PDB file of C-alpha atoms and ligand atoms in Angstrom:
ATOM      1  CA  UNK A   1      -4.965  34.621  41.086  1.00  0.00           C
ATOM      2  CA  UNK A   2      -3.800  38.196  40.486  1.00  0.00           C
ATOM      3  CA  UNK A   3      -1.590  38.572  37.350  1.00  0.00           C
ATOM      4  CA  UNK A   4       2.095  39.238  37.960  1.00  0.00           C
ATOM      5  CA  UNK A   5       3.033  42.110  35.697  1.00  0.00           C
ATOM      6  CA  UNK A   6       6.353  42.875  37.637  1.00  0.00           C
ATOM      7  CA  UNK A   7       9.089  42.126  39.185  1.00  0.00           C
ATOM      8  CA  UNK A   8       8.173  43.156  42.297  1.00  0.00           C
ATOM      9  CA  UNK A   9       5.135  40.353  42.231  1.00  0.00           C
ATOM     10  CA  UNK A  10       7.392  38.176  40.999  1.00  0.00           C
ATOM     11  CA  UNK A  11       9.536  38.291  44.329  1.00  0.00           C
ATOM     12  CA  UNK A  12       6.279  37.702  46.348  1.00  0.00           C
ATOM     13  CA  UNK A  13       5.524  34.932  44.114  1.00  0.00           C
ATOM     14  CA  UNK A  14       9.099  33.151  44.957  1.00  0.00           C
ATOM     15  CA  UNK A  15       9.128  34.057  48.545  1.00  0.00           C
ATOM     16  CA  UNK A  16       5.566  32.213  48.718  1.00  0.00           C
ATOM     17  CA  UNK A  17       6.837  28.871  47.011  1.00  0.00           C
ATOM     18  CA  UNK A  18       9.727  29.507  49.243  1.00  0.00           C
ATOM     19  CA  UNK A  19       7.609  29.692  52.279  1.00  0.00           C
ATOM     20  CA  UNK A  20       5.778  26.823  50.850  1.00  0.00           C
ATOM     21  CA  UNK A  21       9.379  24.518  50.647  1.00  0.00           C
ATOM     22  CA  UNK A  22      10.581  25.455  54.172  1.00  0.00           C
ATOM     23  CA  UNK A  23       7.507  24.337  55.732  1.00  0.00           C
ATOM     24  CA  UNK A  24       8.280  21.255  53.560  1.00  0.00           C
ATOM     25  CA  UNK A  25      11.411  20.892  54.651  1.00  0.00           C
ATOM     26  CA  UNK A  26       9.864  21.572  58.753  1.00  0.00           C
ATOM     27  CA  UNK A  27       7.654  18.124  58.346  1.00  0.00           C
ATOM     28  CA  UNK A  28      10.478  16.164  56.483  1.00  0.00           C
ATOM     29  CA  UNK A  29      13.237  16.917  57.906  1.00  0.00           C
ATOM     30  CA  UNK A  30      12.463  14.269  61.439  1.00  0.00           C
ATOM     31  CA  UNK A  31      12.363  11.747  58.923  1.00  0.00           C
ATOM     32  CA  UNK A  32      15.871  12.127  57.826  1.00  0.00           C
ATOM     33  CA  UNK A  33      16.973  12.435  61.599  1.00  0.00           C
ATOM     34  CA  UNK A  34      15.575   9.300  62.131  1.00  0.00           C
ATOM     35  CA  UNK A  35      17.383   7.493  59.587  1.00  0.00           C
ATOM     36  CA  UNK A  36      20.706   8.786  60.178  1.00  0.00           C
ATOM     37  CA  UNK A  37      22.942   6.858  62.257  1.00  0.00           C
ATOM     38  CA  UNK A  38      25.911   9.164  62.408  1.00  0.00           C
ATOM     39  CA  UNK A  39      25.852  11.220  65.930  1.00  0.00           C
ATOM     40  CA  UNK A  40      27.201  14.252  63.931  1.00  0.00           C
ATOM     41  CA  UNK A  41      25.280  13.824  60.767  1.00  0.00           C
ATOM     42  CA  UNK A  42      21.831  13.638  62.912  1.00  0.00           C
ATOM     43  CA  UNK A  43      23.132  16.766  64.789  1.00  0.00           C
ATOM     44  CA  UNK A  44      23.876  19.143  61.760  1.00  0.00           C
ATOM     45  CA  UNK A  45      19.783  17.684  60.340  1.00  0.00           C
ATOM     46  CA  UNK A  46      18.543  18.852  63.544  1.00  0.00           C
ATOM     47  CA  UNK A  47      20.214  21.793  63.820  1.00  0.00           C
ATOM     48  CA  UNK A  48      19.333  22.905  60.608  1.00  0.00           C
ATOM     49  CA  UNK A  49      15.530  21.716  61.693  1.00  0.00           C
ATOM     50  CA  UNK A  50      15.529  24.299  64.106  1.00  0.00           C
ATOM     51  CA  UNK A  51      17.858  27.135  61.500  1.00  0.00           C
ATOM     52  CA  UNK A  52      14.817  26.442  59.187  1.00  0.00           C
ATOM     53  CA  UNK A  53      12.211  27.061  61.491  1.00  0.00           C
ATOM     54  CA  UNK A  54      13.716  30.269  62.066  1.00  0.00           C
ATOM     55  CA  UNK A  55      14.081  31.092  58.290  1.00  0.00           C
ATOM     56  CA  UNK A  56      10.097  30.512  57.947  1.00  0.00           C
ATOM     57  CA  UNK A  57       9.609  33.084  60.659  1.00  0.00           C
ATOM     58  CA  UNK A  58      11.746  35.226  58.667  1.00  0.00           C
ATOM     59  CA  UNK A  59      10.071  34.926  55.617  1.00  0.00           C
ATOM     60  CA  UNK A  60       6.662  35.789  57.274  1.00  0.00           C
ATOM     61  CA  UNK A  61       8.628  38.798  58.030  1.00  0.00           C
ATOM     62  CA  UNK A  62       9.955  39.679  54.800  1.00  0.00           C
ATOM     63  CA  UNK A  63       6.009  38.840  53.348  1.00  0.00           C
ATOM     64  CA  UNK A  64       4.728  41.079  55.572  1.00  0.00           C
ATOM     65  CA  UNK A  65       7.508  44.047  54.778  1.00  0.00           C
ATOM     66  CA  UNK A  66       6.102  43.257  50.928  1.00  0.00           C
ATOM     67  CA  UNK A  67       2.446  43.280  51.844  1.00  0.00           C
ATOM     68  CA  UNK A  68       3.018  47.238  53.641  1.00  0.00           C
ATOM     69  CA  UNK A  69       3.423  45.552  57.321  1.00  0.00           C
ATOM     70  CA  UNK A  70      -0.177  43.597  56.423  1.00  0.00           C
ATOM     71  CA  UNK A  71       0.422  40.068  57.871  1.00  0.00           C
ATOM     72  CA  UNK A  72       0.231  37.099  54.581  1.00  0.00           C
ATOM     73  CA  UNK A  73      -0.797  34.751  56.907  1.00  0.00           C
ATOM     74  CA  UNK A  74      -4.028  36.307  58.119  1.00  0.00           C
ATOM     75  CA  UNK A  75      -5.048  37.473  55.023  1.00  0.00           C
ATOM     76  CA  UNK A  76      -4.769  34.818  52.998  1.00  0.00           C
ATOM     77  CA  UNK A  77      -6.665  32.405  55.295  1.00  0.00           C
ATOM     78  CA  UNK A  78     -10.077  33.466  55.486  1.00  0.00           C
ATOM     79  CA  UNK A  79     -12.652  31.297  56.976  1.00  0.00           C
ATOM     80  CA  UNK A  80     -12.551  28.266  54.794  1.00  0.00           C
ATOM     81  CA  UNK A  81      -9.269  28.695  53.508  1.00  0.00           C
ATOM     82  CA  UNK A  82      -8.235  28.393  57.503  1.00  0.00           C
ATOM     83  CA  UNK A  83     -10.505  24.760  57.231  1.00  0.00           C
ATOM     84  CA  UNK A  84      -8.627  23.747  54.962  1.00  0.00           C
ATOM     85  CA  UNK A  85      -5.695  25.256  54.209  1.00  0.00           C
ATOM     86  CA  UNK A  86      -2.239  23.451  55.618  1.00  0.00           C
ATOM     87  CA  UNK A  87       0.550  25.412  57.141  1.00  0.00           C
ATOM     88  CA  UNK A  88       1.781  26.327  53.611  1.00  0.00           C
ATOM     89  CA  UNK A  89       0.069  29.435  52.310  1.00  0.00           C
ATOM     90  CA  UNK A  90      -0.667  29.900  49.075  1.00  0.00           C
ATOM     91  CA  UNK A  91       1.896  28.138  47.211  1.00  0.00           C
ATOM     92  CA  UNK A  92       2.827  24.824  47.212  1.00  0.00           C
ATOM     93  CA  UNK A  93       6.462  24.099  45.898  1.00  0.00           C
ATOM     94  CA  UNK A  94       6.829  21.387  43.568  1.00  0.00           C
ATOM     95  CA  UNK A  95      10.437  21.146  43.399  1.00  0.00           C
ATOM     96  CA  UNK A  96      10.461  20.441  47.294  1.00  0.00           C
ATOM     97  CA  UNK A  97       7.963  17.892  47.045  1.00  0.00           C
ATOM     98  CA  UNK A  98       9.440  16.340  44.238  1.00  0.00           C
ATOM     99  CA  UNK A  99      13.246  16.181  46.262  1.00  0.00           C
ATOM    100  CA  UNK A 100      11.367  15.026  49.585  1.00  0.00           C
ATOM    101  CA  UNK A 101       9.457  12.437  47.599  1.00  0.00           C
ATOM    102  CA  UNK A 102      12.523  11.427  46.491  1.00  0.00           C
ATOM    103  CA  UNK A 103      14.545  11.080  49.656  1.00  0.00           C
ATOM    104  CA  UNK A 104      11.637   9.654  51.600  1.00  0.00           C
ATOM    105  CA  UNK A 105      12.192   6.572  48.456  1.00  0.00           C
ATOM    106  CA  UNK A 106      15.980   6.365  49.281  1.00  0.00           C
ATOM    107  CA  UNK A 107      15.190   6.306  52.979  1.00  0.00           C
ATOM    108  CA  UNK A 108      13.433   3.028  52.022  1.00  0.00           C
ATOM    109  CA  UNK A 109      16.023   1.579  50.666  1.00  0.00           C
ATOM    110  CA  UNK A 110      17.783  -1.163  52.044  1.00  0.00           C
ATOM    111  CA  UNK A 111      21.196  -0.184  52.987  1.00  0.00           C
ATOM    112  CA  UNK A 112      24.218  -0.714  55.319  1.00  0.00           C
ATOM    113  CA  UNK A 113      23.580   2.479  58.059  1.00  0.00           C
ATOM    114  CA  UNK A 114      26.880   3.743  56.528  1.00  0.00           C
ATOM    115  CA  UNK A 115      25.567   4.080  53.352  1.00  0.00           C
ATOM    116  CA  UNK A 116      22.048   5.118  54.137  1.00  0.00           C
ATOM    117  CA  UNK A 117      23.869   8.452  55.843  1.00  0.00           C
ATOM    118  CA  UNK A 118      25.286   8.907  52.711  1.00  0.00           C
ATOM    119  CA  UNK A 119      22.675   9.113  51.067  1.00  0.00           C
ATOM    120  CA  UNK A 120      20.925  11.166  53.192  1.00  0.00           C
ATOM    121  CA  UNK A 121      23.840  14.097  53.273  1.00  0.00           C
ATOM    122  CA  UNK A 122      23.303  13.826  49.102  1.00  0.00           C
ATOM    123  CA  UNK A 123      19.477  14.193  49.613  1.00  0.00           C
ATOM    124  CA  UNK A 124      19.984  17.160  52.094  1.00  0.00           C
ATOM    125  CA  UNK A 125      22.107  19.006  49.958  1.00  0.00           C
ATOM    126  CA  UNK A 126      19.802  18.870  47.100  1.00  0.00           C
ATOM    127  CA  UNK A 127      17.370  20.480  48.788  1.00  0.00           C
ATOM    128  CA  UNK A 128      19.976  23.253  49.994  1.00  0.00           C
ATOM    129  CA  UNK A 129      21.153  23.748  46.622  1.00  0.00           C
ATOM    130  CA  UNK A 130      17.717  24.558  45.602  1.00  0.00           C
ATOM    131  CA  UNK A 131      17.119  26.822  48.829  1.00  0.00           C
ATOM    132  CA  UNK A 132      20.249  28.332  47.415  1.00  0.00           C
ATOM    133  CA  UNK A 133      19.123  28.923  43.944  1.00  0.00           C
ATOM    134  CA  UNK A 134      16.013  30.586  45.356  1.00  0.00           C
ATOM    135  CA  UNK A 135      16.753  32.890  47.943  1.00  0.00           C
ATOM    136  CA  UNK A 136      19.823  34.054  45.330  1.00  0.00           C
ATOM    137  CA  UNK A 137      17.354  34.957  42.900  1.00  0.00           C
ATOM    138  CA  UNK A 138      14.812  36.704  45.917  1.00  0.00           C
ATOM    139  CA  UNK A 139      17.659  38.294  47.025  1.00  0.00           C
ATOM    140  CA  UNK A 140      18.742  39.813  43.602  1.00  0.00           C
ATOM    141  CA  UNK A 141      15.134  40.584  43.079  1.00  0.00           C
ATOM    142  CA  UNK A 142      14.989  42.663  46.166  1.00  0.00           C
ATOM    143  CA  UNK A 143      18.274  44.381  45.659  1.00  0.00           C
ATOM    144  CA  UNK A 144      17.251  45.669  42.106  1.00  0.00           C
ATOM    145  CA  UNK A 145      14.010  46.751  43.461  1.00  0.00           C
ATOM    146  CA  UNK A 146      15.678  49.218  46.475  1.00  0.00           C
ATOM    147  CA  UNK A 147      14.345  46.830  49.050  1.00  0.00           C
ATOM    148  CA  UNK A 148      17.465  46.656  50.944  1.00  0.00           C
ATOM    149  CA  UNK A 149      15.769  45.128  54.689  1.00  0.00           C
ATOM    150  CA  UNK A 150      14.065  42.519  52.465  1.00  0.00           C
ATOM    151  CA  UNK A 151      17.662  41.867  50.405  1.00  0.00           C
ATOM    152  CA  UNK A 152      19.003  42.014  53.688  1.00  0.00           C
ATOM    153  CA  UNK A 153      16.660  39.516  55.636  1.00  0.00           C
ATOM    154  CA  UNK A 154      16.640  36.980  52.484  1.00  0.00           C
ATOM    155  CA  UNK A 155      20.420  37.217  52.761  1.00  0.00           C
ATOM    156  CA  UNK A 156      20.717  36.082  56.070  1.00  0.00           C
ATOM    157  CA  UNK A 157      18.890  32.986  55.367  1.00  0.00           C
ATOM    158  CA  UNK A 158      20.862  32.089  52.088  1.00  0.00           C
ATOM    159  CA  UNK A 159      24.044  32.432  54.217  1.00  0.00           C
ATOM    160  CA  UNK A 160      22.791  29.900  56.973  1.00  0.00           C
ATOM    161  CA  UNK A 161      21.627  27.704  53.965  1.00  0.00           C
ATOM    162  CA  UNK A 162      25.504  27.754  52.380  1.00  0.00           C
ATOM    163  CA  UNK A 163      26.746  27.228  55.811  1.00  0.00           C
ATOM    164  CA  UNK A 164      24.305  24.276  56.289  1.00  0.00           C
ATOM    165  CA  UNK A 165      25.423  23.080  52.810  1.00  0.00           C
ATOM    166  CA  UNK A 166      29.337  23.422  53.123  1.00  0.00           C
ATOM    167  CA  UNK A 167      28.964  21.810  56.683  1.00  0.00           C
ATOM    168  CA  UNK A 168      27.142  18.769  54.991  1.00  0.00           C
ATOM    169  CA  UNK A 169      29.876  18.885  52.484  1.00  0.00           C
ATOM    170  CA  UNK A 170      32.586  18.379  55.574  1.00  0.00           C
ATOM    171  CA  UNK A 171      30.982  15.614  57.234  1.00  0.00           C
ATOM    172  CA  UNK A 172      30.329  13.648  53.966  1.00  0.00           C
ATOM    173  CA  UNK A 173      34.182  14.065  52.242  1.00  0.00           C
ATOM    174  CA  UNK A 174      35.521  13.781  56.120  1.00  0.00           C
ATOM    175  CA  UNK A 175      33.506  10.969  57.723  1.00  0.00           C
ATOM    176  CA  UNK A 176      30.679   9.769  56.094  1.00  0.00           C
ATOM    177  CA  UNK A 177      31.621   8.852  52.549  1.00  0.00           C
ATOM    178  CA  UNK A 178      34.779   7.323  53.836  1.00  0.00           C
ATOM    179  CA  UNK A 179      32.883   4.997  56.281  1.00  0.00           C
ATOM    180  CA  UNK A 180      30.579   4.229  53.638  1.00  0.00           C
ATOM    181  CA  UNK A 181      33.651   2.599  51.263  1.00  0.00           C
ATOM    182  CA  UNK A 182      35.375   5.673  49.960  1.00  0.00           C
ATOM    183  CA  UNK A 183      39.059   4.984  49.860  1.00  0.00           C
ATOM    184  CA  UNK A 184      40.934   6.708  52.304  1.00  0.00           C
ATOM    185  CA  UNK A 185      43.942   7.352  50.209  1.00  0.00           C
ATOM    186  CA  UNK A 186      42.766   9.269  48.190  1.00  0.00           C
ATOM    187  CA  UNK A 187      42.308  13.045  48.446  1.00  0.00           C
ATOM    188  CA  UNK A 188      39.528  14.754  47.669  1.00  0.00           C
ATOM    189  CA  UNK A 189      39.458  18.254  49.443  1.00  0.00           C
ATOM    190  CA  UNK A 190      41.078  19.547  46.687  1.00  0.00           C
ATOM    191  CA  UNK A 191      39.035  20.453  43.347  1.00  0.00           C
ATOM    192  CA  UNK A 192      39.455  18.087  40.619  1.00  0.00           C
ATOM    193  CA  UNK A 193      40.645  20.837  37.871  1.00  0.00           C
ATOM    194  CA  UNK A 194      40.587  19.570  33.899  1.00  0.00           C
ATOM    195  CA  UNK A 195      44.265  18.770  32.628  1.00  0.00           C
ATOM    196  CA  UNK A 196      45.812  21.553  31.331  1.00  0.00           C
ATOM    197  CA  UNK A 197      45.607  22.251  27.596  1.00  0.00           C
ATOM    198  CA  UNK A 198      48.967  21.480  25.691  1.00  0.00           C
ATOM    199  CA  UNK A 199      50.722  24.309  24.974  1.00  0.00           C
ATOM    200  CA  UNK A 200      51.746  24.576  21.547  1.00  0.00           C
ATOM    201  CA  UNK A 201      54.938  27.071  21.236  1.00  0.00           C
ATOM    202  CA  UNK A 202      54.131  29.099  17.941  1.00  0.00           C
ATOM    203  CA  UNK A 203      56.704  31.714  17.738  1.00  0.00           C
ATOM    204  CA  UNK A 204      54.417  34.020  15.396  1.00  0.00           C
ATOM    205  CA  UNK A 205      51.556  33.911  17.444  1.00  0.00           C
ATOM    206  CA  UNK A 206      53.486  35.748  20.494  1.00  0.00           C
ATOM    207  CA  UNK A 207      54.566  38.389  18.210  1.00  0.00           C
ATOM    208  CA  UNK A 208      50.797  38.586  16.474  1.00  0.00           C
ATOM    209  CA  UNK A 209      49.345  39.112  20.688  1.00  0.00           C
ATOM    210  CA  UNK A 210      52.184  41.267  21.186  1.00  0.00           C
ATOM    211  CA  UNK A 211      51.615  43.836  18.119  1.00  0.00           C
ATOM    212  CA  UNK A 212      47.926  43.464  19.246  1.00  0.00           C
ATOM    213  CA  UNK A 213      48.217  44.263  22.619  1.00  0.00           C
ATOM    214  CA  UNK A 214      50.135  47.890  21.367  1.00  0.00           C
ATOM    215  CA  UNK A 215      46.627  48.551  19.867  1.00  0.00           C
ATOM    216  CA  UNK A 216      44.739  47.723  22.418  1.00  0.00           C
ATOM    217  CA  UNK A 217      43.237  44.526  21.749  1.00  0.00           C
ATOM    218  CA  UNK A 218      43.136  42.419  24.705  1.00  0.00           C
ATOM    219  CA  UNK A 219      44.940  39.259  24.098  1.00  0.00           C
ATOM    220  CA  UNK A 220      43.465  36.250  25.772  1.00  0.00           C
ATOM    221  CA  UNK A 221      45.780  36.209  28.784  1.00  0.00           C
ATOM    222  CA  UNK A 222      44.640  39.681  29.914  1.00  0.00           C
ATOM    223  CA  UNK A 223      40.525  38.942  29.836  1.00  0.00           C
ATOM    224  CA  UNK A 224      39.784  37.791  33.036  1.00  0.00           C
ATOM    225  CA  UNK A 225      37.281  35.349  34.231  1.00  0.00           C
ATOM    226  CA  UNK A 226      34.096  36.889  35.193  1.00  0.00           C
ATOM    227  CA  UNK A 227      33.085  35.682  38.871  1.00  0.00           C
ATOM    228  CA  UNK A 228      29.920  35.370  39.333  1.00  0.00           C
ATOM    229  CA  UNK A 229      28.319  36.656  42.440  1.00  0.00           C
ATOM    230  CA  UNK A 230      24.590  36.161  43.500  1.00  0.00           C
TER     231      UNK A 230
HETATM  232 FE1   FE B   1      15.703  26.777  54.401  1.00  0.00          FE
HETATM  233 ZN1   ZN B   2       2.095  30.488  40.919  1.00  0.00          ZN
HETATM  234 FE1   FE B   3       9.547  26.014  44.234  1.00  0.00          FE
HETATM  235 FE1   FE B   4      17.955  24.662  54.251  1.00  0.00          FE
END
């Protein structure tokens, strides 16, 4: 295999396991469809079947933008790699296979249809989250190489994988987990935040962040979080 000695290699190096876990993701995904038994639940999997099929298109795109409009496909598969080969290319994602292999073992399970779907939503989003993770870091990639079509393309796919993940995240806190046992009373839509640290009144320490604050220190009220953006 050809030594990747920058970060452009690198890129084509994630967007081939990448292309490796949506085709995972293709084959596993009727599986999960099957098993559901919540109309909208089995809608948003199939929707997202046919989102994803769309997103490996895309990549082939993107691949062959990288490759200097060479198709990946066709060159990777000669002969007897086209024999032998499966849909995947030339990568084969291990974190995929490892979160499929572990939903297909939940989907044996035995469990109440209300919590199976539960379980499946929590299996989904796993694999969304690291979809998520992946096309981020493709995505950053491209943008600090000046590949703005590729940072552009990869971006519309992580989008459509946040939507399918926040949609997931709807269904479960609105429907799913509640039919499953969750209790109804309680709300969860908004963010459980850590109690408050007690504030201890020091009267020197306001004048210490005042005099500081003259000098042009920045007193810990005036640094603001960071957000992080990807
Ligand atoms: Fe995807
Ligand atoms: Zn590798
Ligand atoms: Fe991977
Ligand atoms: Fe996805």
């Amino acid at each position: 295999m050809e030594k990747i000695n920058d970060l452009r290699k690198l890129l084509k190096h994630e967007l081939n396991d990448l292309y490796s876990a949506e085709t995972q993701m293709i084959e596993a995904l009727p599986d999960m469809i099957e098993a559901a038994t919540n109309k909208e639940l089995k809608r948003s999997l199939s929707d997202h079947l046919k989102v994803t099929q769309g997103q490996k298109t895309r990549l082939d795109k993107v691949r062959t933008i990288l490759n200097d409009g060479k198709s990946v496909q066709k060159e990777e598969k000669g002969f007897f790699a086209n024999l032998f080969s499966s849909e995947e290319g030339e990568e084969h994602c291990k974190a995929m296979e490892g979160l499929i292999k572990e939903a297909n073992t939940l989907l044996e399970e035995d469990m109440t249809p209300e919590v199976m779907d539960a379980a499946i939503i929590a299996a989904a989003q796993k694999a969304e989250h690291y979809e998520i993770s992946s096309y981020g870091t493709a995505k950053a990639y491209a943008m600090q190489l000046g590949l703005t079509e590729v940072a552009q393309l990869l971006n519309t796919t992580l989008d459509e994988e946040y939507a399918a993940d926040d949609s997931l995240t709807v269904l479960a806190v609105g429907k799913v987990n509640l039919d499953a046992g969750a209790d109804k009373k309680i709300p969860v839509r908004q963010p459980l935040k850590a109690s408050p640290a007690p504030v201890v009144k020091k009267p020197m320490a306001k004048k210490v962040a005042e005099s500081k604050s003259k000098t042009g220190t920045r007193t810990s009220s005036s640094v603001k979080t960071k957000k992080t953006t990807k």
